[in-house]
Amino acid sequence: MRAQMTQDKDARLADIEAAIKIDPESTEAWQVRAAHYLETGETEKGIADLKKILAQSGDQVQVRVGLVRALAKLEKYDEALEQLKELQKQREGAPGIPLLRAQILTQQKKYDGALEAVDEALQLDPQNLGAMLMRAEINSQREAWKDAEADLN
């Protein structure tokens, strides 16, 4: 898609809009437009497109992850966590899902829940370095310095 190659944001959006007009069922065109909106700070429009993709073509993991992240960015935590539950149904046992939940709960300063989510990720993958570092970060935000130090060792 030519729109992905141009640096001119207006021309890029015009190309994307033209592609959507030609084929309104094109998941790729909707994804490119959603990404464009998210990249340009038009998060609400990006969220609307991501929701349209999910409604149109069913569950797509990367689309739902993008939706969760965008909702969290706008501090729509409850909706982000609901979408995360849907994602968990698709990808049960994937350690990235509890880590994403931990990120959202950390943003809300719900550190106990965030630590539970990190522990869940570590149960799924005990060698997950990202989870170990996240647990240390959460403990440092809680000012639980000994726990944070233990997490790093």
XYZ file of C-alpha atoms in Angstrom:
153
model
C 0.000 0.000 0.000
C 1.502 3.291 -1.148
C 0.178 5.063 1.945
C 2.618 3.196 4.153
C 5.589 4.578 2.210
C 4.866 8.316 2.215
C 5.992 10.734 4.912
C 3.248 13.259 4.064
C 0.600 12.501 6.679
C -2.229 14.107 4.712
C -1.370 12.204 1.538
C -0.987 9.037 3.555
C -4.423 9.448 5.136
C -5.974 10.273 1.740
C -4.517 7.054 0.276
C -5.813 5.030 3.200
C -9.267 6.604 2.915
C -9.303 5.800 -0.811
C -8.396 2.175 -0.103
C -11.193 1.906 2.464
C -13.664 3.468 0.026
C -12.684 0.944 -2.648
C -12.880 -2.020 -0.284
C -14.634 -1.242 3.010
C -14.103 -4.861 4.099
C -10.302 -4.618 3.790
C -8.973 -5.408 7.243
C -5.509 -4.304 6.130
C -6.714 -0.824 5.150
C -8.525 -0.387 8.458
C -5.421 -1.556 10.331
C -3.226 0.916 8.462
C -5.654 3.736 9.224
C -5.845 2.738 12.889
C -2.045 2.705 13.065
C -1.934 6.098 11.364
C -4.328 7.584 13.899
C -2.461 6.065 16.837
C 0.876 7.329 15.499
C -0.466 10.846 14.976
C -2.043 11.100 18.426
C -5.632 10.667 17.275
C -6.079 7.811 19.697
C -9.891 7.923 19.860
C -10.113 7.518 16.078
C -7.568 4.698 16.212
C -9.610 2.967 18.897
C -12.765 3.280 16.793
C -10.995 1.655 13.831
C -9.575 -1.150 15.972
C -13.052 -1.871 17.324
C -14.431 -1.882 13.782
C -11.793 -4.412 12.723
C -12.689 -6.706 15.624
C -16.404 -6.398 14.862
C -15.803 -6.974 11.168
C -13.349 -9.836 11.197
C -13.518 -11.439 14.595
C -10.750 -11.874 17.071
C -7.300 -10.876 15.923
C -4.699 -10.990 18.650
C -2.534 -8.075 17.497
C -5.545 -5.858 16.878
C -6.908 -6.554 20.354
C -3.482 -5.945 21.929
C -3.336 -2.605 20.112
C -6.809 -1.778 21.381
C -5.860 -2.638 24.969
C -2.742 -0.452 24.771
C -4.630 2.467 23.209
C -7.373 2.309 25.833
C -4.792 2.232 28.623
C -3.036 5.213 27.059
C -6.285 7.176 27.401
C -6.654 5.863 30.962
C -9.763 3.892 30.041
C -8.556 1.148 32.325
C -11.814 -0.713 32.907
C -12.447 -1.057 29.193
C -8.810 -2.039 28.597
C -9.080 -4.771 31.231
C -12.338 -6.024 29.684
C -10.654 -6.269 26.301
C -7.774 -8.046 27.981
C -10.196 -10.665 29.315
C -11.324 -11.301 25.736
C -7.701 -11.635 24.711
C -7.076 -14.108 27.522
C -9.866 -16.314 26.135
C -8.001 -16.417 22.820
C -4.510 -16.876 24.170
C -4.878 -18.707 27.457
C -1.494 -19.556 28.897
C 0.402 -16.778 27.118
C 2.582 -14.938 29.674
C 2.298 -11.661 27.776
C -1.342 -11.265 28.784
C -0.792 -11.127 32.553
C 2.177 -8.815 31.915
C -0.040 -6.453 29.964
C -2.565 -6.609 32.823
C 0.283 -5.811 35.249
C 1.216 -2.762 33.175
C -2.339 -1.462 33.284
C -2.680 -2.097 37.013
C 0.670 -0.392 37.621
C -0.559 2.661 35.706
C -3.497 2.709 38.107
C -1.099 2.313 41.066
C -2.823 -0.975 41.962
C 0.459 -2.584 42.868
C -0.873 -5.663 44.669
C -2.913 -6.680 41.635
C 0.014 -5.891 39.360
C 2.292 -8.134 41.403
C -0.283 -10.935 41.241
C -0.381 -10.577 37.463
C 3.426 -10.689 37.237
C 3.476 -13.784 39.438
C 0.934 -15.378 37.099
C 3.222 -14.635 34.142
C 6.165 -16.154 36.012
C 4.155 -19.296 36.744
C 3.594 -19.625 33.002
C 7.229 -18.859 32.170
C 9.569 -18.915 35.195
C 12.514 -17.597 33.151
C 10.664 -14.564 31.759
C 13.190 -11.767 32.226
C 10.627 -9.096 31.358
C 8.364 -10.316 34.155
C 11.224 -10.355 36.637
C 12.199 -6.800 35.720
C 8.586 -5.665 35.883
C 8.231 -7.134 39.369
C 11.364 -5.232 40.451
C 9.960 -2.020 38.946
C 6.612 -2.471 40.703
C 8.368 -3.141 44.006
C 10.488 -0.032 43.574
C 7.350 2.033 42.907
C 5.921 0.592 46.123
C 9.204 1.575 47.782
C 9.697 -2.056 48.774
C 13.430 -1.749 48.191
C 14.450 -5.132 49.595
C 11.903 -6.900 47.425
C 13.046 -4.935 44.381
C 16.660 -5.811 45.070
C 15.747 -9.481 45.515
C 13.895 -9.399 42.198
C 17.024 -8.142 40.454
C 19.246 -10.798 41.998
